[in-house]
PDB file of C-alpha atoms and ligand atoms in Angstrom:
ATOM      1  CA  UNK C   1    -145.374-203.277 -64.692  1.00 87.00           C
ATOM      2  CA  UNK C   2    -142.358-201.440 -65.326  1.00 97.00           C
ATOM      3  CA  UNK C   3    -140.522-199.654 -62.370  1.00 98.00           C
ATOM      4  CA  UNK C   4    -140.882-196.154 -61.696  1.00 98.00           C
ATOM      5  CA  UNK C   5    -137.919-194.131 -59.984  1.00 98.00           C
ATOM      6  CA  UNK C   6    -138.328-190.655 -58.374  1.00 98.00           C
ATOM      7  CA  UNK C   7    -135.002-188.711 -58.300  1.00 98.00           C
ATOM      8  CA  UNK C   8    -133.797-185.084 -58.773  1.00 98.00           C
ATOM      9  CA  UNK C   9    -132.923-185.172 -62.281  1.00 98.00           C
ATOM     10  CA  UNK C  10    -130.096-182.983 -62.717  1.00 98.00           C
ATOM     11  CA  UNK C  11    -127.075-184.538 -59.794  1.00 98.00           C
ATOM     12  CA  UNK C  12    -126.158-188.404 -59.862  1.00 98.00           C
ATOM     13  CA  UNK C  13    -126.569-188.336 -55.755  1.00 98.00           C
ATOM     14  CA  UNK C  14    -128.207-190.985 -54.196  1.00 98.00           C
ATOM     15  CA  UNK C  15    -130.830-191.951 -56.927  1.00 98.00           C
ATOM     16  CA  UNK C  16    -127.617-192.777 -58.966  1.00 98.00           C
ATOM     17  CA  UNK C  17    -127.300-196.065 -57.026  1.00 99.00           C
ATOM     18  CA  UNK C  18    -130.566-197.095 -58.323  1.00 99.00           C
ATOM     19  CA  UNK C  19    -130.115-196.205 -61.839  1.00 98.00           C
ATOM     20  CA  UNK C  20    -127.118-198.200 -61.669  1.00 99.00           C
ATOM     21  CA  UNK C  21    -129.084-201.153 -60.491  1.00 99.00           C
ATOM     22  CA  UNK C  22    -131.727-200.737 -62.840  1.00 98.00           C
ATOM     23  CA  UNK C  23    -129.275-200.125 -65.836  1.00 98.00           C
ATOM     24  CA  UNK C  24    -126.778-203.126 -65.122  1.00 98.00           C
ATOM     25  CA  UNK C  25    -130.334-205.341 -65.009  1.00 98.00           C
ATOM     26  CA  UNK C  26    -131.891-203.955 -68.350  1.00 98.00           C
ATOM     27  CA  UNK C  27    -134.880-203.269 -65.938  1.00 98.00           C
ATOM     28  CA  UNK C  28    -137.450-201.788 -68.125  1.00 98.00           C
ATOM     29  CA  UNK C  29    -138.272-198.110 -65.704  1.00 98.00           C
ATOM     30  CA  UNK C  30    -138.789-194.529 -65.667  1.00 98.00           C
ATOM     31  CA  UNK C  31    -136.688-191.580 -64.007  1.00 98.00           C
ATOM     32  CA  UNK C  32    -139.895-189.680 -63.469  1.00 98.00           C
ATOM     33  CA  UNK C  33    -138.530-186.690 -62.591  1.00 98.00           C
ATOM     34  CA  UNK C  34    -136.505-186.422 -65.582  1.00 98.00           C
ATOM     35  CA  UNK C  35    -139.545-186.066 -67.647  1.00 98.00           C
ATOM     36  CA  UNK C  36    -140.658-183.022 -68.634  1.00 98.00           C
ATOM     37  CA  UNK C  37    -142.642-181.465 -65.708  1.00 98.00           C
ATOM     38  CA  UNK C  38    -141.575-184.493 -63.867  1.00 98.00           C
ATOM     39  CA  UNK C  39    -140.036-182.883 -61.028  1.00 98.00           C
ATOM     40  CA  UNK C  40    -143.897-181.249 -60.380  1.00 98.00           C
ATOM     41  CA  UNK C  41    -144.917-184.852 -60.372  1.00 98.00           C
ATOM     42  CA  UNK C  42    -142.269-185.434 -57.903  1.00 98.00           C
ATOM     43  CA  UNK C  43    -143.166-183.033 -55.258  1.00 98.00           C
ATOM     44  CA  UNK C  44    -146.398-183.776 -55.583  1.00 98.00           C
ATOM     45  CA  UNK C  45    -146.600-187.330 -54.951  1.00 98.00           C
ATOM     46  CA  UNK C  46    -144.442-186.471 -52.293  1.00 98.00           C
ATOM     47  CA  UNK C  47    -146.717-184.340 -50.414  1.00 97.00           C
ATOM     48  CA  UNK C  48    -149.540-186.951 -50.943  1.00 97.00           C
ATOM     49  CA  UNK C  49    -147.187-189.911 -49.941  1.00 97.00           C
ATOM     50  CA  UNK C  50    -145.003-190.719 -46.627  1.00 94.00           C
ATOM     51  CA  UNK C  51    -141.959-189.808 -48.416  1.00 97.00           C
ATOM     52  CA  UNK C  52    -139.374-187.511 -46.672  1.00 97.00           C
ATOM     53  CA  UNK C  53    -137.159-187.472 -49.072  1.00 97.00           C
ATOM     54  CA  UNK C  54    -136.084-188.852 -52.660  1.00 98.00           C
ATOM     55  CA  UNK C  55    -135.022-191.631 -54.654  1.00 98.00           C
ATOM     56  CA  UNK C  56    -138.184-193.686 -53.917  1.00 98.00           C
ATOM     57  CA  UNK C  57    -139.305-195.992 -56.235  1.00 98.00           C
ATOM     58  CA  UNK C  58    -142.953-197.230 -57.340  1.00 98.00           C
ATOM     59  CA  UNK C  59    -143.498-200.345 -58.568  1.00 98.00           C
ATOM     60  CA  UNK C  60    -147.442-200.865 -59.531  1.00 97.00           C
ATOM     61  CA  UNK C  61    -149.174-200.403 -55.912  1.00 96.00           C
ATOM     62  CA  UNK C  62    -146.071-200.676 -53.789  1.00 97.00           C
ATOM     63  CA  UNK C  63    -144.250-197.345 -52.861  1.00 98.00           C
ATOM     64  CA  UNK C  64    -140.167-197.630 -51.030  1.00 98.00           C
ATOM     65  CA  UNK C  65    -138.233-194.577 -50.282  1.00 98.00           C
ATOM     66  CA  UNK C  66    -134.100-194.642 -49.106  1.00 98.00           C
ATOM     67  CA  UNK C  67    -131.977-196.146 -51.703  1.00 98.00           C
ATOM     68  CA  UNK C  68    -130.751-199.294 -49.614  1.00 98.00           C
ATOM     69  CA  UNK C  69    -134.684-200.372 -48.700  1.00 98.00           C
ATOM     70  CA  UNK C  70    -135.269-199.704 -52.667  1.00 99.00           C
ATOM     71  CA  UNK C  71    -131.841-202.045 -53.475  1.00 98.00           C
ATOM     72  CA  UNK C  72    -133.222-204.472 -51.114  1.00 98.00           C
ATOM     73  CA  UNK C  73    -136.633-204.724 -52.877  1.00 98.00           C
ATOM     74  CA  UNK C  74    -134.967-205.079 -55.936  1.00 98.00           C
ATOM     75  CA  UNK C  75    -131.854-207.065 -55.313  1.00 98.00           C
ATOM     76  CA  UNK C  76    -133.696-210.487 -56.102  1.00 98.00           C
ATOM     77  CA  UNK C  77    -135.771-209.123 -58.673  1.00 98.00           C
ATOM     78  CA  UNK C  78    -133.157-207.689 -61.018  1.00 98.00           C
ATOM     79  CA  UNK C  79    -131.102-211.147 -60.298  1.00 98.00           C
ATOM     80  CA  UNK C  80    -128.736-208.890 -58.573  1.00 98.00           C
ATOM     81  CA  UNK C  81    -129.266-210.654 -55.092  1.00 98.00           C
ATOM     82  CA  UNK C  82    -129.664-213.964 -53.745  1.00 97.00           C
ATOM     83  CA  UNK C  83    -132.932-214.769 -53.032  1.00 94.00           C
ATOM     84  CA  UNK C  84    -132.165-216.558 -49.116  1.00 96.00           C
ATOM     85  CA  UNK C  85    -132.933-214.120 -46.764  1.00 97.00           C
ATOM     86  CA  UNK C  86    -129.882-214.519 -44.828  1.00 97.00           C
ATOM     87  CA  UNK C  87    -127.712-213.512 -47.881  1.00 97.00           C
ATOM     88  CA  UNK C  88    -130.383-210.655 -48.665  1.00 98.00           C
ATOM     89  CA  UNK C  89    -130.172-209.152 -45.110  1.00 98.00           C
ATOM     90  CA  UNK C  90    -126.063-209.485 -45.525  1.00 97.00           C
ATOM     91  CA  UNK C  91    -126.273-207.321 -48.685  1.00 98.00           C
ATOM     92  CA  UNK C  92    -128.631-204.841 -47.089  1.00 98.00           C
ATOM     93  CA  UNK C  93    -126.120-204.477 -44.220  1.00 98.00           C
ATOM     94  CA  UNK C  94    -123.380-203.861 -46.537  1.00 98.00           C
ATOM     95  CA  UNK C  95    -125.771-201.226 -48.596  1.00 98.00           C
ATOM     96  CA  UNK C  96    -126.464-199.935 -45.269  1.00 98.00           C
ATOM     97  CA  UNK C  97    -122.753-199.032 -44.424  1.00 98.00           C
ATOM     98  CA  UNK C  98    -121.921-197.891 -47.983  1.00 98.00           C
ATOM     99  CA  UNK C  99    -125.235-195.189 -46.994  1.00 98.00           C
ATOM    100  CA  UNK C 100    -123.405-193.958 -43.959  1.00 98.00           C
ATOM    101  CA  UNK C 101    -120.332-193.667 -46.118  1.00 98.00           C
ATOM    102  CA  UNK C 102    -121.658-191.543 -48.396  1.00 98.00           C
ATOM    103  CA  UNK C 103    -123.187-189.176 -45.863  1.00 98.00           C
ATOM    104  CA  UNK C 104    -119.831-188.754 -44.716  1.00 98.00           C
ATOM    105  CA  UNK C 105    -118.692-187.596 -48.139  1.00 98.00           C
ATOM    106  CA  UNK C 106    -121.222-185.453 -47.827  1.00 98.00           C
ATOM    107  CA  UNK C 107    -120.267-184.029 -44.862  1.00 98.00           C
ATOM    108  CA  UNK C 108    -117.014-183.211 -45.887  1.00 98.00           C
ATOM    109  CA  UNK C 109    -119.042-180.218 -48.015  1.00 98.00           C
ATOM    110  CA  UNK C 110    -122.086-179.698 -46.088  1.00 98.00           C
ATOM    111  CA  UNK C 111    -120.132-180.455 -42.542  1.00 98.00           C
ATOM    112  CA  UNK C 112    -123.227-177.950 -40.195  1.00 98.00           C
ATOM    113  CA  UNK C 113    -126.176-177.653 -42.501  1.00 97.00           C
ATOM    114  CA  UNK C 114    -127.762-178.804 -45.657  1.00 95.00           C
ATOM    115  CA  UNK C 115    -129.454-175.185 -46.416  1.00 96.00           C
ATOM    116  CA  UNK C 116    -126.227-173.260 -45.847  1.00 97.00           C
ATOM    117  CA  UNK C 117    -124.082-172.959 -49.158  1.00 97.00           C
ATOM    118  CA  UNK C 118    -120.557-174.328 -49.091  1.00 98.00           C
ATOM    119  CA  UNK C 119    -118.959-170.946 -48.391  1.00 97.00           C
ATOM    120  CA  UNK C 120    -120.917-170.468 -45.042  1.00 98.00           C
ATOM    121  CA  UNK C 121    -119.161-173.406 -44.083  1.00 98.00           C
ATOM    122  CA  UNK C 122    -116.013-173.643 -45.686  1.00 98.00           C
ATOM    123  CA  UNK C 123    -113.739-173.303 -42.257  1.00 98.00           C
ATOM    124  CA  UNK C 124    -115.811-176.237 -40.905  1.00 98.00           C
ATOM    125  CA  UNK C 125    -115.513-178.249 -44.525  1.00 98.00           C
ATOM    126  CA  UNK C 126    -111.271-178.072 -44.111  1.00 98.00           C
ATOM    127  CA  UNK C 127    -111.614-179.935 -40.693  1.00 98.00           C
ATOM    128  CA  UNK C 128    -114.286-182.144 -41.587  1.00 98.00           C
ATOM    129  CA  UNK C 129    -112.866-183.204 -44.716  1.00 98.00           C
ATOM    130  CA  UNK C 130    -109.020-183.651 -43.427  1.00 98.00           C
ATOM    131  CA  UNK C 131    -110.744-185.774 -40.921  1.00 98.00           C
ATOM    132  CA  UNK C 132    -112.389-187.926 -43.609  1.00 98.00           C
ATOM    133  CA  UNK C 133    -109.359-188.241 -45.885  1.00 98.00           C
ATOM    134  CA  UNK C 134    -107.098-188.849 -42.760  1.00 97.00           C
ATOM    135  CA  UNK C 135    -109.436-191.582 -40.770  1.00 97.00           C
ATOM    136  CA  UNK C 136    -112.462-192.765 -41.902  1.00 98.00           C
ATOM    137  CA  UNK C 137    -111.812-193.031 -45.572  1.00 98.00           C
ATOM    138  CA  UNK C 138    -109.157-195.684 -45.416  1.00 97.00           C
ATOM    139  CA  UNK C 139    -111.655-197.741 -42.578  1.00 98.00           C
ATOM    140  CA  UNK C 140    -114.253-197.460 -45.292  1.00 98.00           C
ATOM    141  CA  UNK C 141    -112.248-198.457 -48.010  1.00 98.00           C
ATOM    142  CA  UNK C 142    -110.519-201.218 -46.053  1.00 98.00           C
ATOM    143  CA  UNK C 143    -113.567-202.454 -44.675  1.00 98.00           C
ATOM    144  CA  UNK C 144    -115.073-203.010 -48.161  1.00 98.00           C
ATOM    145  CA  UNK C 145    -111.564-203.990 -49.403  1.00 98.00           C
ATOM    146  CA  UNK C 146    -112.419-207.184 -47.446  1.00 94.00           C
ATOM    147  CA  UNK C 147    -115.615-207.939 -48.723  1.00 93.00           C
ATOM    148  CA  UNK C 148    -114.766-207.373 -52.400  1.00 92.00           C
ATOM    149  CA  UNK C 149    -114.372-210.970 -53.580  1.00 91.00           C
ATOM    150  CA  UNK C 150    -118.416-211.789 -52.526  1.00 94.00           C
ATOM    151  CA  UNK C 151    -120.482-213.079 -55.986  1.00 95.00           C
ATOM    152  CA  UNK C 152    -121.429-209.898 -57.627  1.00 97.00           C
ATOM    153  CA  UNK C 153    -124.567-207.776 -56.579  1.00 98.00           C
ATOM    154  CA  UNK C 154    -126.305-204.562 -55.892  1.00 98.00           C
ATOM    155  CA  UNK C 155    -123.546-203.946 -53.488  1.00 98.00           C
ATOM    156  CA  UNK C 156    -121.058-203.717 -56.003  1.00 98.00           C
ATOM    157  CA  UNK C 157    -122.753-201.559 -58.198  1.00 98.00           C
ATOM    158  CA  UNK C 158    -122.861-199.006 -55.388  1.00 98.00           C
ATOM    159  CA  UNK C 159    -119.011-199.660 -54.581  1.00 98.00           C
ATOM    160  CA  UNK C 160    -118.111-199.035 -58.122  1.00 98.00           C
ATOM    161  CA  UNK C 161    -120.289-195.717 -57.977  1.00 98.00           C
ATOM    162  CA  UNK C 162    -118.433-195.145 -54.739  1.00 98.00           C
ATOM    163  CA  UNK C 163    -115.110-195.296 -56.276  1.00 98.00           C
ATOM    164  CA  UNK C 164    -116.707-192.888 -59.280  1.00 98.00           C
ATOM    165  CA  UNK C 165    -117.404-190.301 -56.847  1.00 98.00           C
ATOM    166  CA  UNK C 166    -115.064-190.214 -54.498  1.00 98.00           C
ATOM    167  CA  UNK C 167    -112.267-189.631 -57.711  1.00 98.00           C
ATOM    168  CA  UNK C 168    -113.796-187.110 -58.977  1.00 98.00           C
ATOM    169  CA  UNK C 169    -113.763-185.648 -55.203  1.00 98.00           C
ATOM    170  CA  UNK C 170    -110.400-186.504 -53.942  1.00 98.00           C
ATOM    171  CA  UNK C 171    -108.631-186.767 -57.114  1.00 98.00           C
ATOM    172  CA  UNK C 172    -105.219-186.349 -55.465  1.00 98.00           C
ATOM    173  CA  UNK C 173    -106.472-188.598 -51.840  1.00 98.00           C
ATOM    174  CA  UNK C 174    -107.212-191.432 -54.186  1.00 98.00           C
ATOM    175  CA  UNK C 175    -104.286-191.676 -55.953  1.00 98.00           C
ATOM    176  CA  UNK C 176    -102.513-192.177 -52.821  1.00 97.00           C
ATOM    177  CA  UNK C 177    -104.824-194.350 -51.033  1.00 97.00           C
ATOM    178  CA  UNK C 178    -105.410-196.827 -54.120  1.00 97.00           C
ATOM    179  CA  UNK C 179    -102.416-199.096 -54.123  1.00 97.00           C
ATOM    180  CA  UNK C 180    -103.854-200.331 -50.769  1.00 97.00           C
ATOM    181  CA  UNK C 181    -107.155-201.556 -51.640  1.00 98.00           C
ATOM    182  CA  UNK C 182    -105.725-203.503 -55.516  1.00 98.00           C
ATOM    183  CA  UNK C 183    -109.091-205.666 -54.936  1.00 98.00           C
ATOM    184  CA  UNK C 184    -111.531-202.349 -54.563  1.00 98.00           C
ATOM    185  CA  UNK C 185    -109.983-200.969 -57.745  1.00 98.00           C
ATOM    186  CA  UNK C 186    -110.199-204.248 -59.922  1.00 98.00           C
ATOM    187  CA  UNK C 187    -113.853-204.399 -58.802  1.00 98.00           C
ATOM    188  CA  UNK C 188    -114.290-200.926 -59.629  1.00 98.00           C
ATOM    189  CA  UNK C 189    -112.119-202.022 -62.732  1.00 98.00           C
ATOM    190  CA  UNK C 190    -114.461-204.765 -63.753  1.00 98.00           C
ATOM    191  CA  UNK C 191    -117.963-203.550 -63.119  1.00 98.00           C
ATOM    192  CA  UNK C 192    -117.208-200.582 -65.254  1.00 98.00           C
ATOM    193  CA  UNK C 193    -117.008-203.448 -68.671  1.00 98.00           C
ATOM    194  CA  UNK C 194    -119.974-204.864 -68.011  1.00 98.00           C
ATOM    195  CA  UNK C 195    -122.103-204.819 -71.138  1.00 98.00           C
ATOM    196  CA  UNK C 196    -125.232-203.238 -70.107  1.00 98.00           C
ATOM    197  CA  UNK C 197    -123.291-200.872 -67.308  1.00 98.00           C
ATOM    198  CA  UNK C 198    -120.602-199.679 -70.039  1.00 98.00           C
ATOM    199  CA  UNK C 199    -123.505-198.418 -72.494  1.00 98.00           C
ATOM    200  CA  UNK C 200    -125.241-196.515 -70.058  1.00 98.00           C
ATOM    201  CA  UNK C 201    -122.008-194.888 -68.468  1.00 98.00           C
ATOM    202  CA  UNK C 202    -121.599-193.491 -72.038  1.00 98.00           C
ATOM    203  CA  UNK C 203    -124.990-192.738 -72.985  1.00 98.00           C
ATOM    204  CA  UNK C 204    -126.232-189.230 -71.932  1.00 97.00           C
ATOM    205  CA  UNK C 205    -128.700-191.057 -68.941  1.00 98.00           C
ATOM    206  CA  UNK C 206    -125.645-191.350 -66.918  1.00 98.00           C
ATOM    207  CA  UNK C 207    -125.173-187.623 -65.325  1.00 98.00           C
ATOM    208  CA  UNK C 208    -121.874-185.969 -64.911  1.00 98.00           C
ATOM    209  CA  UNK C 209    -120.532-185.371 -61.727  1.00 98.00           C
ATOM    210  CA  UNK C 210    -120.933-181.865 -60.569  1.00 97.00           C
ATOM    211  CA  UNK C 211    -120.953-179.274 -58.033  1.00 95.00           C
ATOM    212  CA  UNK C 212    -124.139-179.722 -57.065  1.00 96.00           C
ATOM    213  CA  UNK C 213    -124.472-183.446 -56.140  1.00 97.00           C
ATOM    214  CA  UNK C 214    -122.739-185.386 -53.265  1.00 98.00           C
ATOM    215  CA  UNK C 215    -119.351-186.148 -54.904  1.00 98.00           C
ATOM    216  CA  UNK C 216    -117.801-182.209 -55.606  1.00 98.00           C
ATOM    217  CA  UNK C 217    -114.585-181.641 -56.667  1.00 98.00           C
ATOM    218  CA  UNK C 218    -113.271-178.722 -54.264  1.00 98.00           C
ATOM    219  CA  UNK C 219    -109.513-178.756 -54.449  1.00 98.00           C
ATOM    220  CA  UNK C 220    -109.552-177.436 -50.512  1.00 98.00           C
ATOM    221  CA  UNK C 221    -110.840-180.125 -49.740  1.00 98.00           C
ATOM    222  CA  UNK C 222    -108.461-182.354 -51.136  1.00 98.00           C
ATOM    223  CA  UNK C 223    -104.688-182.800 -50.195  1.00 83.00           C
TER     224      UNK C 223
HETATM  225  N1  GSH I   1    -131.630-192.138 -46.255  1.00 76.35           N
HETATM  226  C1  GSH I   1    -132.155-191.629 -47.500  1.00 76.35           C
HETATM  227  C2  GSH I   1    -131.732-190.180 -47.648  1.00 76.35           C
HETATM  228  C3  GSH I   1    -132.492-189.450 -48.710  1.00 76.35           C
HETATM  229  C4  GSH I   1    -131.962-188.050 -48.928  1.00 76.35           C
HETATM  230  O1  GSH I   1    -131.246-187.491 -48.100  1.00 76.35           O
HETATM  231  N2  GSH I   1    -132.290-187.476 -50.087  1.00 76.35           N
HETATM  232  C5  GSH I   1    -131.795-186.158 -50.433  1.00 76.35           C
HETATM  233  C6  GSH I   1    -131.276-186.115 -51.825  1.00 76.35           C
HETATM  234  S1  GSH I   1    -129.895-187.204 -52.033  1.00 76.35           S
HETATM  235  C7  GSH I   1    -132.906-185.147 -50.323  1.00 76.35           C
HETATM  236  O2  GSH I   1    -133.600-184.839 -51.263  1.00 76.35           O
HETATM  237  N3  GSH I   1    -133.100-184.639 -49.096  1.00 76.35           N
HETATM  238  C8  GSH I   1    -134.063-183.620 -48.796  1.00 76.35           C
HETATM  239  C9  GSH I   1    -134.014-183.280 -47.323  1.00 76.35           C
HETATM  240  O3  GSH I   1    -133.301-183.959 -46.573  1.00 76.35           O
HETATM  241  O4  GSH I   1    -134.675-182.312 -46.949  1.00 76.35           O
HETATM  242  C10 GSH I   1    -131.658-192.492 -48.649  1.00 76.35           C
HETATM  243  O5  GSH I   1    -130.620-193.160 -48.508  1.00 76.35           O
HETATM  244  O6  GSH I   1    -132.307-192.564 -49.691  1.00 76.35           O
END
């Protein structure tokens, strides 16, 4: 049965960590909502299902919402986690912190409400965000710096997407903050060749990074 994903089709966000699972595995799966009238679909199910939010991922009867439960499912499956459940419940941990990571980069645009746009919150974002490039960034990135030398997985996948995003972001932050975390960037560095990953970064599945999704590129926000 092949894999279903449900995630909004037009920003990488959080389904992207999925995708990059499924790609890097040569899972055979559908991004349902990238079908056409798939985003219907999508809200549909949704209001029929106990799903707050997307990606959540079907997979013949079973049904798993938040991208590090769906990872977690899949890990063993795609061969892109141990199957011991010690090592499993590691990986989710480590999925787990990468989650609250990225809802920090998210905050750095969205830092008082997800249904305000940016402008409404703009003053807030310039805090938020100098906050995040001046503190927690570097405890993220060091933290993970650390772990970088683990047998590949899932984890690195969504490390690698982590190091996408937050480039595209923080162009200028990154530059700077690089040279101290040489074992984050070969990782980055490396899971970018791999054979099935490298075709689908170039192949019009993978979405560009825009303003819409979690990574955005507002120069203010930089430094
Ligand atoms: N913890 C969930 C968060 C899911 C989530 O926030 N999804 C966003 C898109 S990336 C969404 O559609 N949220 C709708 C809402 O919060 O109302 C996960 O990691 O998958």
């Amino acid at each position: 049965v092949s894999y279903e994903l449900y995630y909004w089709p037009s920003i990488q966000g959080r389904g992207e960590f999925v995708r990059l699972a499924l790609e890097d595995a040569g899972a055979d799966y559908v991004d349902v909502a990238r079908k056409p009238g798939g985003v219907e679909t999508m809200l549909k199910f949704m209001s029929r299902n106990p799903v707050f939010a997307p990606p959540f991922l079907k997979h013949g009867k079973l049904l798993v919402a938040h991208t590090a439960a769906i990872l977690h499912y899949l890990g063993p499956r795609l061969k892109l986690a141990p199957k011991s459940e010690s090592a499993r419940l590691r990986l989710h941990q480590q999925q787990l912190t990468i989650a609250d990571w990225l809802a920090e980069v998210h905050d750095t645009h969205h830092p008082i409400g997800n249904g305000l746009y940016y402008e409404e919150q703009r003053a807030e974002s310039l805090r938020r965000a100098r906050e995040f490039r001046k503190n927690r960034l570097a405890k993220f990135m060091n933290h993970f710096e650390a772990l970088a030398g683990e047998p590949f997985s899932y984890v690195h996948l969504s490390l690698f997407q982590m190091i996408e995003g937050l480039r595209y972001a923080f162009p200028l932050t990154m530059k700077k903050m690089e040279s101290k975390v040489p074992r984050l960037v070969a990782l980055h560095g490396d899971t970018a060749k791999r054979k099935r990953l490298k075709i689908y970064l170039a192949s019009p599945r993978r979405i560009a990074f825009n303003q819409q999704g979690i990574f955005r590129h507002y120069p203010e926000l930089d430094a």
